[in-house]
Amino acid sequence: MTVSSSLDSSSSPEFTSQEIETLYFNSAREGSLPLLEEFIVAGMNINHQNEKGYTPLILTTYNNHHDATAFLLKSGANTDLQDKTGATALMGVAFKDHVEMANLLIKAGASVDIPNNLGRTPLMFAILFNRNDMTEILLKAGANPLHADGEGITPLKLAEQQGNKHLIYLLENYQNI
């Protein structure tokens, strides 16, 4: 079912499926909870992926829209879908350092160790961008500090390359976190 088929055509303009998809993803990107609710009630697939593989959840979390994200999670959005580069919602928030979003996703059951197409995990993105709090959250959630990416680089090696002593300490002592 599409939004256009659920609306009274005599009082509303007809939209193409591409226009509806664009409006749907824009409402997620902008965190428009009322519009997202309307789309879901009208039958839009909550896990629909656009041409880049983005889902509404990937867009709401990346853009740090808490209420829209909470609604999508409550409505059954899949936390672990990957875009065309292999990135998940958790990977995006690790990169952006949206700590509250990371906690929300982890609480909803997001997997912390799904690698992208290069073999990098959310933990590795947190380390690459010196996200100390995010690194600690991911380690506490069970992220694997021994995972090696496609080039054989581990989180500890990344932290050493960054010269971040705090991250090095966290990774060397992850079992005590």
CSV table of C-alpha atoms in Angstrom, one decimal:
chain,number,residue,atom,x,y,z
A,1,MET,CA,0.0,0.0,0.0
A,2,THR,CA,1.3,3.5,-0.8
A,3,VAL,CA,0.4,6.8,0.7
A,4,SER,CA,-1.3,7.9,-2.5
A,5,SER,CA,-3.6,4.8,-2.6
A,6,SER,CA,-4.6,5.4,1.0
A,7,LEU,CA,-5.6,9.0,0.4
A,8,ASP,CA,-8.9,10.2,-1.1
A,9,SER,CA,-7.8,11.0,-4.7
A,10,SER,CA,-10.6,13.6,-5.1
A,11,SER,CA,-9.1,15.8,-2.3
A,12,SER,CA,-5.4,15.0,-2.7
A,13,PRO,CA,-2.9,15.2,-5.5
A,14,GLU,CA,-1.5,11.9,-6.9
A,15,PHE,CA,2.2,11.3,-6.3
A,16,THR,CA,4.4,8.9,-8.1
A,17,SER,CA,6.1,6.2,-6.2
A,18,GLN,CA,9.4,8.0,-6.6
A,19,GLU,CA,7.9,11.2,-5.1
A,20,ILE,CA,6.5,9.3,-2.2
A,21,GLU,CA,9.8,7.6,-1.5
A,22,THR,CA,11.6,11.0,-1.6
A,23,LEU,CA,9.1,12.5,0.8
A,24,TYR,CA,9.4,9.5,3.1
A,25,PHE,CA,13.2,9.7,3.3
A,26,ASN,CA,13.1,13.4,3.6
A,27,SER,CA,10.8,13.1,6.6
A,28,ALA,CA,13.3,10.7,8.2
A,29,ARG,CA,16.3,12.9,7.4
A,30,GLU,CA,14.5,15.9,8.9
A,31,GLY,CA,13.2,14.0,11.9
A,32,SER,CA,9.5,14.9,11.1
A,33,LEU,CA,7.8,12.5,13.5
A,34,PRO,CA,4.2,13.4,12.3
A,35,LEU,CA,5.1,12.7,8.7
A,36,LEU,CA,6.9,9.5,9.5
A,37,GLU,CA,3.9,8.3,11.6
A,38,GLU,CA,1.6,9.1,8.6
A,39,PHE,CA,3.8,7.1,6.2
A,40,ILE,CA,4.0,4.1,8.5
A,41,VAL,CA,0.3,4.1,9.2
A,42,ALA,CA,-0.4,4.4,5.4
A,43,GLY,CA,1.7,1.2,4.9
A,44,MET,CA,5.2,2.3,4.0
A,45,ASN,CA,7.8,-0.4,4.7
A,46,ILE,CA,9.6,0.8,7.8
A,47,ASN,CA,12.8,-0.9,6.5
A,48,HIS,CA,12.6,0.3,2.9
A,49,GLN,CA,16.0,1.1,1.5
A,50,ASN,CA,16.6,3.9,-1.0
A,51,GLU,CA,19.1,3.7,-3.9
A,52,LYS,CA,22.0,4.2,-1.5
A,53,GLY,CA,20.7,1.6,0.9
A,54,TYR,CA,19.7,4.1,3.5
A,55,THR,CA,16.7,3.2,5.7
A,56,PRO,CA,14.6,5.7,7.6
A,57,LEU,CA,16.4,4.6,10.8
A,58,ILE,CA,19.8,5.2,9.3
A,59,LEU,CA,18.7,8.7,8.4
A,60,THR,CA,17.1,9.6,11.7
A,61,THR,CA,20.0,8.3,13.8
A,62,TYR,CA,22.7,9.9,11.6
A,63,ASN,CA,20.9,13.3,11.8
A,64,ASN,CA,20.4,12.8,15.6
A,65,HIS,CA,16.5,12.9,15.7
A,66,HIS,CA,15.7,11.2,19.0
A,67,ASP,CA,11.9,11.1,18.8
A,68,ALA,CA,11.8,10.0,15.3
A,69,THR,CA,14.3,7.3,16.0
A,70,ALA,CA,12.5,6.1,19.1
A,71,PHE,CA,9.2,5.9,17.0
A,72,LEU,CA,10.9,3.8,14.3
A,73,LEU,CA,12.5,1.5,16.8
A,74,LYS,CA,9.2,1.1,18.7
A,75,SER,CA,7.5,0.4,15.3
A,76,GLY,CA,9.9,-2.5,14.5
A,77,ALA,CA,12.7,-0.9,12.4
A,78,ASN,CA,15.6,-3.3,11.9
A,79,THR,CA,18.7,-1.9,13.6
A,80,ASP,CA,21.2,-3.9,11.6
A,81,LEU,CA,20.3,-3.2,7.9
A,82,GLN,CA,23.3,-2.0,6.0
A,83,ASP,CA,23.6,0.6,3.3
A,84,LYS,CA,25.5,0.1,0.0
A,85,THR,CA,28.8,0.7,1.8
A,86,GLY,CA,27.9,-1.8,4.5
A,87,ALA,CA,27.3,0.8,7.2
A,88,THR,CA,24.6,0.3,9.8
A,89,ALA,CA,22.8,3.0,11.8
A,90,LEU,CA,25.2,2.3,14.7
A,91,MET,CA,28.2,2.8,12.5
A,92,GLY,CA,26.9,6.2,11.5
A,93,VAL,CA,26.3,7.4,15.0
A,94,ALA,CA,29.7,6.1,16.1
A,95,PHE,CA,31.2,8.3,13.3
A,96,LYS,CA,29.1,11.3,14.3
A,97,ASP,CA,29.6,10.7,18.0
A,98,HIS,CA,25.9,10.7,18.8
A,99,VAL,CA,26.2,9.0,22.1
A,100,GLU,CA,22.5,9.0,23.0
A,101,MET,CA,21.6,7.5,19.7
A,102,ALA,CA,24.2,4.7,20.2
A,103,ASN,CA,22.7,3.9,23.6
A,104,LEU,CA,19.2,3.9,22.0
A,105,LEU,CA,20.3,1.6,19.2
A,106,ILE,CA,22.2,-0.8,21.5
A,107,LYS,CA,19.2,-0.9,23.9
A,108,ALA,CA,17.0,-1.8,20.9
A,109,GLY,CA,19.4,-4.8,20.1
A,110,ALA,CA,21.7,-3.3,17.5
A,111,SER,CA,24.7,-5.6,16.8
A,112,VAL,CA,27.9,-3.8,17.7
A,113,ASP,CA,30.3,-5.8,15.5
A,114,ILE,CA,28.8,-5.7,12.0
A,115,PRO,CA,31.6,-4.8,9.6
A,116,ASN,CA,31.2,-2.5,6.6
A,117,ASN,CA,32.5,-3.4,3.1
A,118,LEU,CA,36.0,-2.6,4.3
A,119,GLY,CA,35.7,-4.8,7.4
A,120,ARG,CA,35.5,-1.8,9.8
A,121,THR,CA,33.1,-1.9,12.7
A,122,PRO,CA,31.4,0.9,14.7
A,123,LEU,CA,34.2,0.6,17.3
A,124,MET,CA,36.8,1.2,14.6
A,125,PHE,CA,34.9,4.3,13.4
A,126,ALA,CA,34.8,5.6,17.0
A,127,ILE,CA,38.5,5.1,17.3
A,128,LEU,CA,39.3,6.6,13.9
A,129,PHE,CA,37.6,9.8,15.0
A,130,ASN,CA,38.8,9.9,18.6
A,131,ARG,CA,35.4,9.3,20.1
A,132,ASN,CA,36.4,8.3,23.6
A,133,ASP,CA,32.9,8.1,25.1
A,134,MET,CA,31.6,6.2,22.1
A,135,THR,CA,34.5,3.8,22.3
A,136,GLU,CA,33.7,3.0,25.9
A,137,ILE,CA,30.0,2.6,25.2
A,138,LEU,CA,30.7,0.1,22.4
A,139,LEU,CA,33.2,-1.8,24.4
A,140,LYS,CA,30.8,-2.1,27.3
A,141,ALA,CA,28.2,-3.3,24.8
A,142,GLY,CA,30.5,-6.1,23.8
A,143,ALA,CA,32.3,-4.8,20.7
A,144,ASN,CA,35.2,-7.0,19.8
A,145,PRO,CA,38.4,-5.0,20.3
A,146,LEU,CA,40.4,-7.8,18.5
A,147,HIS,CA,38.5,-7.6,15.2
A,148,ALA,CA,40.8,-6.9,12.2
A,149,ASP,CA,39.5,-5.0,9.2
A,150,GLY,CA,40.2,-6.0,5.6
A,151,GLU,CA,43.7,-4.7,5.8
A,152,GLY,CA,44.4,-6.6,9.0
A,153,ILE,CA,44.3,-3.5,11.2
A,154,THR,CA,42.8,-3.9,14.7
A,155,PRO,CA,41.2,-1.2,16.9
A,156,LEU,CA,44.3,-1.1,19.1
A,157,LYS,CA,46.5,-0.4,16.0
A,158,LEU,CA,44.1,2.4,15.0
A,159,ALA,CA,44.3,4.0,18.4
A,160,GLU,CA,48.1,3.8,18.3
A,161,GLN,CA,48.0,5.4,14.9
A,162,GLN,CA,45.8,8.2,16.3
A,163,GLY,CA,48.1,8.6,19.3
A,164,ASN,CA,45.1,8.6,21.6
A,165,LYS,CA,46.5,7.3,24.9
A,166,HIS,CA,43.0,7.2,26.5
A,167,LEU,CA,41.7,4.9,23.7
A,168,ILE,CA,44.9,2.8,23.9
A,169,TYR,CA,44.3,2.4,27.6
A,170,LEU,CA,40.6,1.4,27.1
A,171,LEU,CA,41.5,-1.2,24.5
A,172,GLU,CA,44.3,-2.7,26.5
A,173,ASN,CA,42.0,-2.9,29.5
A,174,TYR,CA,38.6,-3.6,27.8
A,175,GLN,CA,38.0,-6.7,30.0
A,176,ASN,CA,37.9,-4.4,33.0
A,177,ILE,CA,35.5,-1.8,31.6
